[in-house]
PDB file of N, CA and C in Angstrom:
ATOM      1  N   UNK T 240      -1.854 -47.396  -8.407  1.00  0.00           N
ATOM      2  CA  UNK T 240      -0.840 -46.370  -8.560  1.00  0.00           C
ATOM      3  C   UNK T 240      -0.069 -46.203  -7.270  1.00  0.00           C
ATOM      4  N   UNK T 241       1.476 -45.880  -7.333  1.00  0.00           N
ATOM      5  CA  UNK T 241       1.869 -45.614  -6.721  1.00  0.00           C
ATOM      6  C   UNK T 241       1.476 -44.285  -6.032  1.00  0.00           C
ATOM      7  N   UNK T 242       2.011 -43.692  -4.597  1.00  0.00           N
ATOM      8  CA  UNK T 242       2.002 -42.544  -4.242  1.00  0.00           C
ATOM      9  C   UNK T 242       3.617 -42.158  -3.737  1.00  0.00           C
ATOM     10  N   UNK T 243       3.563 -40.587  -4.850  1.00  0.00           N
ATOM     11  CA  UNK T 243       4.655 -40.528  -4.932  1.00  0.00           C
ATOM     12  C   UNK T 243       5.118 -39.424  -3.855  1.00  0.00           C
ATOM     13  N   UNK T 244       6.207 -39.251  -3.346  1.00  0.00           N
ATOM     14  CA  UNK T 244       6.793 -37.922  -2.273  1.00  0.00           C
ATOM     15  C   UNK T 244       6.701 -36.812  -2.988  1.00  0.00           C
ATOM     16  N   UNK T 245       5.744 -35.829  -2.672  1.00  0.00           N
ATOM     17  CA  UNK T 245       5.894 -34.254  -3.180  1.00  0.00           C
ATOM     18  C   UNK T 245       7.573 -33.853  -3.012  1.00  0.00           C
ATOM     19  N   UNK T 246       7.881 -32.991  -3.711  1.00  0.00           N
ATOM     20  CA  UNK T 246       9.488 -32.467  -3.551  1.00  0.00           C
ATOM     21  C   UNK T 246       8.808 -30.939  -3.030  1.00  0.00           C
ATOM     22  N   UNK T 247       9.663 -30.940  -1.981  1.00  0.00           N
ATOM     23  CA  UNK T 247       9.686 -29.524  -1.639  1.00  0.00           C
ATOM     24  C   UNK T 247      10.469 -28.401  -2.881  1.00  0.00           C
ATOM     25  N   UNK T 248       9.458 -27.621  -2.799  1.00  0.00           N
ATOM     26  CA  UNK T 248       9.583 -26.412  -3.723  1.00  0.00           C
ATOM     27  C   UNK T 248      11.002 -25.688  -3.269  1.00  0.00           C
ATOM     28  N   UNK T 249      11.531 -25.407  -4.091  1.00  0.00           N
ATOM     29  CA  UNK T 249      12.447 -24.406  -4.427  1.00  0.00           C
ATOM     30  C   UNK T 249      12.686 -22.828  -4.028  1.00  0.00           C
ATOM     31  N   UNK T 250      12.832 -22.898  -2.655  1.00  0.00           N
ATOM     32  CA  UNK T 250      12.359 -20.926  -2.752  1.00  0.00           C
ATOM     33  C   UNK T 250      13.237 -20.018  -3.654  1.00  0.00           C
ATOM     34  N   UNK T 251      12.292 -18.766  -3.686  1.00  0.00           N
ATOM     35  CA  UNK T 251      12.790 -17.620  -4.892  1.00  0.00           C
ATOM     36  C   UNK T 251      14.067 -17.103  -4.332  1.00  0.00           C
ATOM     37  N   UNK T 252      14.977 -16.944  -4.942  1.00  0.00           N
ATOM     38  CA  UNK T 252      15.899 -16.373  -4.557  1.00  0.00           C
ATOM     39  C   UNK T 252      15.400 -14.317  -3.316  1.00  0.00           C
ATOM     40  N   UNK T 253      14.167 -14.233  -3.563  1.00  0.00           N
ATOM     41  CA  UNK T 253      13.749 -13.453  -2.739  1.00  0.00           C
ATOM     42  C   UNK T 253      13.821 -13.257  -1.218  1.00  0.00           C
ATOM     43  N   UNK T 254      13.146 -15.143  -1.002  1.00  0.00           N
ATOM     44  CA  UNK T 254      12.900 -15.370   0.316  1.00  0.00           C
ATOM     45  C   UNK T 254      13.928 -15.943   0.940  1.00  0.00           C
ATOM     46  N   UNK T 255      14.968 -16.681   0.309  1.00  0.00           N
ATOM     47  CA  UNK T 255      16.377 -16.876   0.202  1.00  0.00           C
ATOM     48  C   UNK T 255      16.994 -15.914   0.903  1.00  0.00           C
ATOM     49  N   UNK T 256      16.703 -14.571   0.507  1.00  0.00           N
ATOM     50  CA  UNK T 256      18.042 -13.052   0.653  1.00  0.00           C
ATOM     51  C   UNK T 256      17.039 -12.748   2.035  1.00  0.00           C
ATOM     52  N   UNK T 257      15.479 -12.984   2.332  1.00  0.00           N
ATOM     53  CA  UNK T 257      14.692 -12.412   3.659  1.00  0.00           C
ATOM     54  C   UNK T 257      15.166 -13.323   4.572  1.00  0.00           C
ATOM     55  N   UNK T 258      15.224 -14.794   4.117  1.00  0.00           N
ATOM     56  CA  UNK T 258      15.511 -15.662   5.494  1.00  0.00           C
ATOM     57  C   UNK T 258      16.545 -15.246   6.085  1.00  0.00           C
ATOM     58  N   UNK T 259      17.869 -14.817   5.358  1.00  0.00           N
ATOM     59  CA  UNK T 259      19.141 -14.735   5.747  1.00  0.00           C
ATOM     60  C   UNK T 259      19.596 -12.932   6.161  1.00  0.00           C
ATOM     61  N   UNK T 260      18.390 -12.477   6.475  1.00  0.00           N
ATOM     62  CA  UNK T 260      17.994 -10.800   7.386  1.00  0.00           C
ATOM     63  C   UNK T 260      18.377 -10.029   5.857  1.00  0.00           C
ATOM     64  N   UNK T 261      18.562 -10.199   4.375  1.00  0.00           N
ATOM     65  CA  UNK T 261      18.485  -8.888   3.725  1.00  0.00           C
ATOM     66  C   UNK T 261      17.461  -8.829   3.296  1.00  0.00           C
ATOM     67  N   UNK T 262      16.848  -7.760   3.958  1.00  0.00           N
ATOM     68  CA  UNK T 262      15.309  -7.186   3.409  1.00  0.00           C
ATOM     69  C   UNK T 262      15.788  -5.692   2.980  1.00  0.00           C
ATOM     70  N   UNK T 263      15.675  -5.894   1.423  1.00  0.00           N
ATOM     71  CA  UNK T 263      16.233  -4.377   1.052  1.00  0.00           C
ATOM     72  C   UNK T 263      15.253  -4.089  -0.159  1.00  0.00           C
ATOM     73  N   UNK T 264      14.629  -2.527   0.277  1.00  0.00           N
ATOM     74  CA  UNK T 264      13.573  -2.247  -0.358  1.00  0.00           C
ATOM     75  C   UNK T 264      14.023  -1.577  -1.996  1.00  0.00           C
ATOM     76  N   UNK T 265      13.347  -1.570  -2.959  1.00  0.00           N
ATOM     77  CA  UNK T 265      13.694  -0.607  -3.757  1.00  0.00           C
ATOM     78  C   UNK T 265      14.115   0.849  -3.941  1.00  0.00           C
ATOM     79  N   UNK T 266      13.736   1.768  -2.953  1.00  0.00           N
ATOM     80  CA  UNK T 266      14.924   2.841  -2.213  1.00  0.00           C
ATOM     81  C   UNK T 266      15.933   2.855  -1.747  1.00  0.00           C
ATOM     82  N   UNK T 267      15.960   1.752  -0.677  1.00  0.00           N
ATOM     83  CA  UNK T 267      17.148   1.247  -0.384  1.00  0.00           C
ATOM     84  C   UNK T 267      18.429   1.321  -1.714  1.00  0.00           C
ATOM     85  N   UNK T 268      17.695   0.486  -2.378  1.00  0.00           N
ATOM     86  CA  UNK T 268      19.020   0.079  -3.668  1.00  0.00           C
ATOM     87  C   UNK T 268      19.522   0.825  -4.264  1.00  0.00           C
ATOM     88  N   UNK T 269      18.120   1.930  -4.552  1.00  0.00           N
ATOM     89  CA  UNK T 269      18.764   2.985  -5.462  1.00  0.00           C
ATOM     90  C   UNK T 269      19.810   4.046  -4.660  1.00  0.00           C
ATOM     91  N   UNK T 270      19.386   4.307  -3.210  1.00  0.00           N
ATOM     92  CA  UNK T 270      20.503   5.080  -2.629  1.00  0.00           C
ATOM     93  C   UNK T 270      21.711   4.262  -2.346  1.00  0.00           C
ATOM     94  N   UNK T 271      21.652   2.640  -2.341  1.00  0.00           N
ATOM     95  CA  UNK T 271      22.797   2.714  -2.180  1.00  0.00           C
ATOM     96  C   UNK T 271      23.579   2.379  -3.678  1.00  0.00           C
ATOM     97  N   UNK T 272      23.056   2.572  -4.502  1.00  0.00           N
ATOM     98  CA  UNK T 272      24.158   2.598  -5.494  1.00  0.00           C
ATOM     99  C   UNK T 272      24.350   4.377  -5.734  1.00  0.00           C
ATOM    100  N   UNK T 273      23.586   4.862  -5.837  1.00  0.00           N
ATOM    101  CA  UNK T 273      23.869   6.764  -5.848  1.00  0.00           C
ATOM    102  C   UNK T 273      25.162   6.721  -4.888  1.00  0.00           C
ATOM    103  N   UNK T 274      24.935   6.380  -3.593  1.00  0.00           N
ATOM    104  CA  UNK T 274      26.129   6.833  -2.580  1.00  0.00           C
ATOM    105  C   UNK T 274      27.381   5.981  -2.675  1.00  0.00           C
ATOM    106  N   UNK T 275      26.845   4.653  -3.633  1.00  0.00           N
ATOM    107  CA  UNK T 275      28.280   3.933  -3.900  1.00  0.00           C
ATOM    108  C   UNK T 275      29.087   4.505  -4.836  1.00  0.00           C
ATOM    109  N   UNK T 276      28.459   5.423  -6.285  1.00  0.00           N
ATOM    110  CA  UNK T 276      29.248   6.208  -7.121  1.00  0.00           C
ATOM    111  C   UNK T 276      29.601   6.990  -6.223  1.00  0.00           C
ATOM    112  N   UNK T 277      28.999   7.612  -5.717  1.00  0.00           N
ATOM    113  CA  UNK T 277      29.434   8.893  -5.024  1.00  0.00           C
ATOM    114  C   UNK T 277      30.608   8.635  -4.206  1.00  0.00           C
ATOM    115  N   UNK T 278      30.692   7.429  -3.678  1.00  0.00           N
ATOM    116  CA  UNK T 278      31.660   6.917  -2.135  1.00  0.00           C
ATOM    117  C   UNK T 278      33.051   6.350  -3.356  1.00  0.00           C
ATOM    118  N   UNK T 279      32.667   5.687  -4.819  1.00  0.00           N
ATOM    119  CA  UNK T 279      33.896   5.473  -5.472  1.00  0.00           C
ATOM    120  C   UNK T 279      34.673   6.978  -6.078  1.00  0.00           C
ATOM    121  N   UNK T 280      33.727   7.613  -6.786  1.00  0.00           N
ATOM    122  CA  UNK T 280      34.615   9.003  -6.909  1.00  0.00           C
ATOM    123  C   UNK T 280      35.166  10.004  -6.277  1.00  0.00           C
ATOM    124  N   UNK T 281      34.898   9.759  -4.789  1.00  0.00           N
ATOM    125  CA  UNK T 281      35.105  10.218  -3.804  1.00  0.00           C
ATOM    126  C   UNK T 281      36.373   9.163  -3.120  1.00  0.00           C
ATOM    127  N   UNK T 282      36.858   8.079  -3.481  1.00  0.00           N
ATOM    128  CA  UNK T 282      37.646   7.434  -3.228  1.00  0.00           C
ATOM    129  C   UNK T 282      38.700   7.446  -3.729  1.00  0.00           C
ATOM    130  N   UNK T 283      38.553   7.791  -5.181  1.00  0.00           N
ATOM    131  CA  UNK T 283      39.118   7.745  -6.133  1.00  0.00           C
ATOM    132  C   UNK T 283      40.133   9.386  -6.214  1.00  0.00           C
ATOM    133  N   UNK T 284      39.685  10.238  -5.745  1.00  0.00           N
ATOM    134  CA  UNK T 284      39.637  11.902  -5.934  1.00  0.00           C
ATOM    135  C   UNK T 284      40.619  12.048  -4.930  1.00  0.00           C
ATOM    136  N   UNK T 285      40.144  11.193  -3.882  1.00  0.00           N
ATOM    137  CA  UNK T 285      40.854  11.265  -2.586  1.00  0.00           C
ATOM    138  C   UNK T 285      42.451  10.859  -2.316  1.00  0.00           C
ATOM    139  N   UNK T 286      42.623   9.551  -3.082  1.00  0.00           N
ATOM    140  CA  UNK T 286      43.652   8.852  -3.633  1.00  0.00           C
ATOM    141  C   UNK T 286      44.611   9.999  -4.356  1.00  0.00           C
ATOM    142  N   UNK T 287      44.028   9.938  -5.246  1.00  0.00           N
ATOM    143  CA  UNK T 287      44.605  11.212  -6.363  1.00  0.00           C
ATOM    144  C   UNK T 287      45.355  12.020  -5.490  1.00  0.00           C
ATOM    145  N   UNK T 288      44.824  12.884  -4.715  1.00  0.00           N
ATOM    146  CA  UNK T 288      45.220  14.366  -4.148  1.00  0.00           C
ATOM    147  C   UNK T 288      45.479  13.770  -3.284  1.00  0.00           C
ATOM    148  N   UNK T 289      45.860  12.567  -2.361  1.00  0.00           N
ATOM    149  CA  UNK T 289      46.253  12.308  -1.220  1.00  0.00           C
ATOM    150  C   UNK T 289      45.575  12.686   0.196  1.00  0.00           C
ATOM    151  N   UNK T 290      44.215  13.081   0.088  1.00  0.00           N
ATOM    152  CA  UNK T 290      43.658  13.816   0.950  1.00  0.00           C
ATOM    153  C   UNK T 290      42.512  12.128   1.912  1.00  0.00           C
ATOM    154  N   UNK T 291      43.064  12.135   3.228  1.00  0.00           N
ATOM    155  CA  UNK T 291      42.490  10.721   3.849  1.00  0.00           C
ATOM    156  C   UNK T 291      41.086  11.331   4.283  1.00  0.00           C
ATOM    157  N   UNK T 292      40.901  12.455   4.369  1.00  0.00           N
ATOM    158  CA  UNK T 292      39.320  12.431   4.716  1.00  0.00           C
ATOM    159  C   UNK T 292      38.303  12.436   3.594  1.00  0.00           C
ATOM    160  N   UNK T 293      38.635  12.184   2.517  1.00  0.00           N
ATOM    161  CA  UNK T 293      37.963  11.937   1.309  1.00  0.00           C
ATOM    162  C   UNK T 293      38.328  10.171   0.824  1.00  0.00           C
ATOM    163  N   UNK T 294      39.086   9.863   1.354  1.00  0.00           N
ATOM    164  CA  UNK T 294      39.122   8.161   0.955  1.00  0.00           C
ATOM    165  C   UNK T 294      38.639   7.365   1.972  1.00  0.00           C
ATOM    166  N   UNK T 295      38.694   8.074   3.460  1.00  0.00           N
ATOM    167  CA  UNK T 295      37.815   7.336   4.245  1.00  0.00           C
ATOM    168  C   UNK T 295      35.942   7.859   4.424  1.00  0.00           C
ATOM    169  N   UNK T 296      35.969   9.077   3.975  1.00  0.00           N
ATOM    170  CA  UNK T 296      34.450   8.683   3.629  1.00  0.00           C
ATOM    171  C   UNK T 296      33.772   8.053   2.449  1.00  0.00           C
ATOM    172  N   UNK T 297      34.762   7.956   1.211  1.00  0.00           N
ATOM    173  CA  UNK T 297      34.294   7.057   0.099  1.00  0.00           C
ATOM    174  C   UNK T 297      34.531   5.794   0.479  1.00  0.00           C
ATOM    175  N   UNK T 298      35.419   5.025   1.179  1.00  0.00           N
ATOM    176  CA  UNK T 298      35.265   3.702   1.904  1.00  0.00           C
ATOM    177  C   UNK T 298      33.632   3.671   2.358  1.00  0.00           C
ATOM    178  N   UNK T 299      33.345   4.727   3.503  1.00  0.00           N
ATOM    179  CA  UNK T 299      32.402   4.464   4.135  1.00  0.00           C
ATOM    180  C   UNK T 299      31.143   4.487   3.581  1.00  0.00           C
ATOM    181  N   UNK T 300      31.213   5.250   2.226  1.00  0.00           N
ATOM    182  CA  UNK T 300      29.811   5.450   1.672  1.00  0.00           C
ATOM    183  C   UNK T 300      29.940   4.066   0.598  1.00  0.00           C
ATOM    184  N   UNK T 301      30.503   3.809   0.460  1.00  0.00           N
ATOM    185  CA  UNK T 301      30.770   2.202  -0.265  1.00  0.00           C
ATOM    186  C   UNK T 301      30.672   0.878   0.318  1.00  0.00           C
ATOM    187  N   UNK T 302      30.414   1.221   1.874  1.00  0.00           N
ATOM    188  CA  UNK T 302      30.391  -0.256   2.790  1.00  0.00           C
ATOM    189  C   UNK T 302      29.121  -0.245   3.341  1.00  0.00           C
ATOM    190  N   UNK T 303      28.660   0.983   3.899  1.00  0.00           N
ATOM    191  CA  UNK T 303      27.656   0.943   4.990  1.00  0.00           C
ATOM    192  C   UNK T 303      26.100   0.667   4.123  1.00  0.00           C
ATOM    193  N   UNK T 304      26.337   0.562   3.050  1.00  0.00           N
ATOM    194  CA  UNK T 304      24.965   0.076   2.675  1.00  0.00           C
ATOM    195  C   UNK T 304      24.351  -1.397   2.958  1.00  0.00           C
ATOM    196  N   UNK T 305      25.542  -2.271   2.495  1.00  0.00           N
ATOM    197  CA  UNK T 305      25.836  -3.494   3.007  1.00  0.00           C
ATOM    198  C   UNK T 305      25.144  -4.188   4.332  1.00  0.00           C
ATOM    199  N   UNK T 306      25.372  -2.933   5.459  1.00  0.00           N
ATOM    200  CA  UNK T 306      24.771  -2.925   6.686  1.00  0.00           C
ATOM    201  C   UNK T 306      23.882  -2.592   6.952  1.00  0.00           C
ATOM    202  N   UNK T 307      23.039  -1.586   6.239  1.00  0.00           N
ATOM    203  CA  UNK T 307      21.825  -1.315   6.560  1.00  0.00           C
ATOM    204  C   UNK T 307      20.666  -1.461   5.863  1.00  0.00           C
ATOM    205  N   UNK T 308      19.858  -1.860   6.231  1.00  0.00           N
ATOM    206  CA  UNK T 308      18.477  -2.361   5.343  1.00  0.00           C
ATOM    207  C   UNK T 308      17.604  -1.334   5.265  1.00  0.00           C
ATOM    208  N   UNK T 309      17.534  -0.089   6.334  1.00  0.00           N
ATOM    209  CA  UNK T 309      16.193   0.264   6.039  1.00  0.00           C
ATOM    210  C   UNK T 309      17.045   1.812   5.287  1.00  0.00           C
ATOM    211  N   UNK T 310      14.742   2.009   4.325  1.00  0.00           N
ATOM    212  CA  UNK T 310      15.427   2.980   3.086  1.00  0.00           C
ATOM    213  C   UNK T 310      15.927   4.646   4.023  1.00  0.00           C
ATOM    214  N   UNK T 311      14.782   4.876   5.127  1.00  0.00           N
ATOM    215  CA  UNK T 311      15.680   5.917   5.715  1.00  0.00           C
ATOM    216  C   UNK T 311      17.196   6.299   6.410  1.00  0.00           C
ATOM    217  N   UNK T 312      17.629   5.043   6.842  1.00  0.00           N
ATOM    218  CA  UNK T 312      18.630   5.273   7.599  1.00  0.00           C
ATOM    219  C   UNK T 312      19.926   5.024   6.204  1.00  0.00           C
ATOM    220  N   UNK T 313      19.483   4.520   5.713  1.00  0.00           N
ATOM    221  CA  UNK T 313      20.101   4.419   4.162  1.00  0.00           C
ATOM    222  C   UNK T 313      21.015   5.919   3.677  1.00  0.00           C
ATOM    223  N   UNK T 314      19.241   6.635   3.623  1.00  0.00           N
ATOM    224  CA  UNK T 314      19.257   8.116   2.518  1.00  0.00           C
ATOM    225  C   UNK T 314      20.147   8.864   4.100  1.00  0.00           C
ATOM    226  N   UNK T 315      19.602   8.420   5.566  1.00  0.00           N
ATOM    227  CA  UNK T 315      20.063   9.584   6.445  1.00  0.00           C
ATOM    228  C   UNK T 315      21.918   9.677   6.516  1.00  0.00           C
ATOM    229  N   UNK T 316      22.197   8.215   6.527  1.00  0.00           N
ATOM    230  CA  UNK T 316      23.435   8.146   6.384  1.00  0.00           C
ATOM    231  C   UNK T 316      24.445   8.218   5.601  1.00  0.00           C
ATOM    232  N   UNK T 317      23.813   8.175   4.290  1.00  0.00           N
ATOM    233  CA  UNK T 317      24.725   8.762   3.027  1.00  0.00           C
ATOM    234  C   UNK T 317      24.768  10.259   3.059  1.00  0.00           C
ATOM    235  N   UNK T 318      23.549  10.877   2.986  1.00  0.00           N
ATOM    236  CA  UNK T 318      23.381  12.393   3.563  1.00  0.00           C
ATOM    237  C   UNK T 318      24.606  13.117   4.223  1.00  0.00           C
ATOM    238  N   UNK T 319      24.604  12.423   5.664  1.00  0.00           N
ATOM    239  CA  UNK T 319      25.323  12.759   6.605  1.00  0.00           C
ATOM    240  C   UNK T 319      27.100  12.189   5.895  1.00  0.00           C
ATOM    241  N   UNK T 320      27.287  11.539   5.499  1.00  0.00           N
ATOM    242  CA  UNK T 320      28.613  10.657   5.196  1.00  0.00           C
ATOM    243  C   UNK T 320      28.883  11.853   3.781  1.00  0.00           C
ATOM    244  N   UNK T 321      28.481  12.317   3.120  1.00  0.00           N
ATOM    245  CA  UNK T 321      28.354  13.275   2.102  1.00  0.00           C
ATOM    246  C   UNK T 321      28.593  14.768   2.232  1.00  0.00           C
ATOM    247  N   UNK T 322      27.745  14.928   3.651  1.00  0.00           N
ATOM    248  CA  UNK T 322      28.057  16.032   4.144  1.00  0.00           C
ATOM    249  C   UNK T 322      29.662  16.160   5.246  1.00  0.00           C
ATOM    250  N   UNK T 323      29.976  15.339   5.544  1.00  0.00           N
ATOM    251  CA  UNK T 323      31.468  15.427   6.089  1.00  0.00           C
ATOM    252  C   UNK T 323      32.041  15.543   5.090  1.00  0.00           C
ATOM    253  N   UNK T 324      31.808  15.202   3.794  1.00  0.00           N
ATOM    254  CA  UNK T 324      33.129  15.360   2.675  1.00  0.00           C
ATOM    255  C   UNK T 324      33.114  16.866   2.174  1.00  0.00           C
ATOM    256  N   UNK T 325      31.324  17.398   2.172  1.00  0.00           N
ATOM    257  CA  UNK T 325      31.748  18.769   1.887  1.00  0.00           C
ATOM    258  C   UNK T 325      32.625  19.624   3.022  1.00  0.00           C
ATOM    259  N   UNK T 326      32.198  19.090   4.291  1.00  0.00           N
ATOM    260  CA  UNK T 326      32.484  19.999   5.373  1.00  0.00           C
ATOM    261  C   UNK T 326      34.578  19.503   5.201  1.00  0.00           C
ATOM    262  N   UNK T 327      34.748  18.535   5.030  1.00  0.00           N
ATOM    263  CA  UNK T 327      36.579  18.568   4.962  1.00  0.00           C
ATOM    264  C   UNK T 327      37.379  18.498   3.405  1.00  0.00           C
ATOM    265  N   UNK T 328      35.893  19.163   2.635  1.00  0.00           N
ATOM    266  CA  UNK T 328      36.471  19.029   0.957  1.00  0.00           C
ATOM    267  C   UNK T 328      38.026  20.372   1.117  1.00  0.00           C
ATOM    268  N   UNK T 329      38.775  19.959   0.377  1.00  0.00           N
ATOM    269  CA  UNK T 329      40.154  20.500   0.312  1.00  0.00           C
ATOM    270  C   UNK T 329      40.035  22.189  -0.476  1.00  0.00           C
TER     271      UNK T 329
END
């Protein structure tokens, strides 16, 4: 019999998204889709009424998840990005 070359395995699309630094936990995800509705209707509202401190914090609550991996700084920064919109709501 021949001996044949093992094929290197296939990684999971898991270790794929860890090699390339996104390590994003299941908290993570869920806040950042909560703060991504929140950052689109807040984008959207903002547009409407013409008011820029409500379209630039729905930008921001719509991007910065992107950037951050971990689940606290996640929840601390939507928090905080949420709370400037109440503090300059019209």
């Amino acid at each position: 019999m021949e001996d044949f070359e093992t094929v290197p395995s296939i990684p999971s699309p898991l270790e794929t998204m860890q090699t390339l630094g996104f390590d994003y936990s299941v908290g993570a995800l869920v806040a950042a889709t909560l703060f991504g509705i929140i950052g689109i209707w807040l984008f959207r509202k903002g547009r409407r009424e013409a008011h820029l401190p409500n379209v630039a914090v729905g930008v921001g609550l719509m991007v910065y998840p992107l950037f951050v991996t971990s689940t606290l700084y996640t929840w601390v920064v939507g928090t905080l990005l949420c709370g400037i919109a109440y503090y300059y709501w019209p």
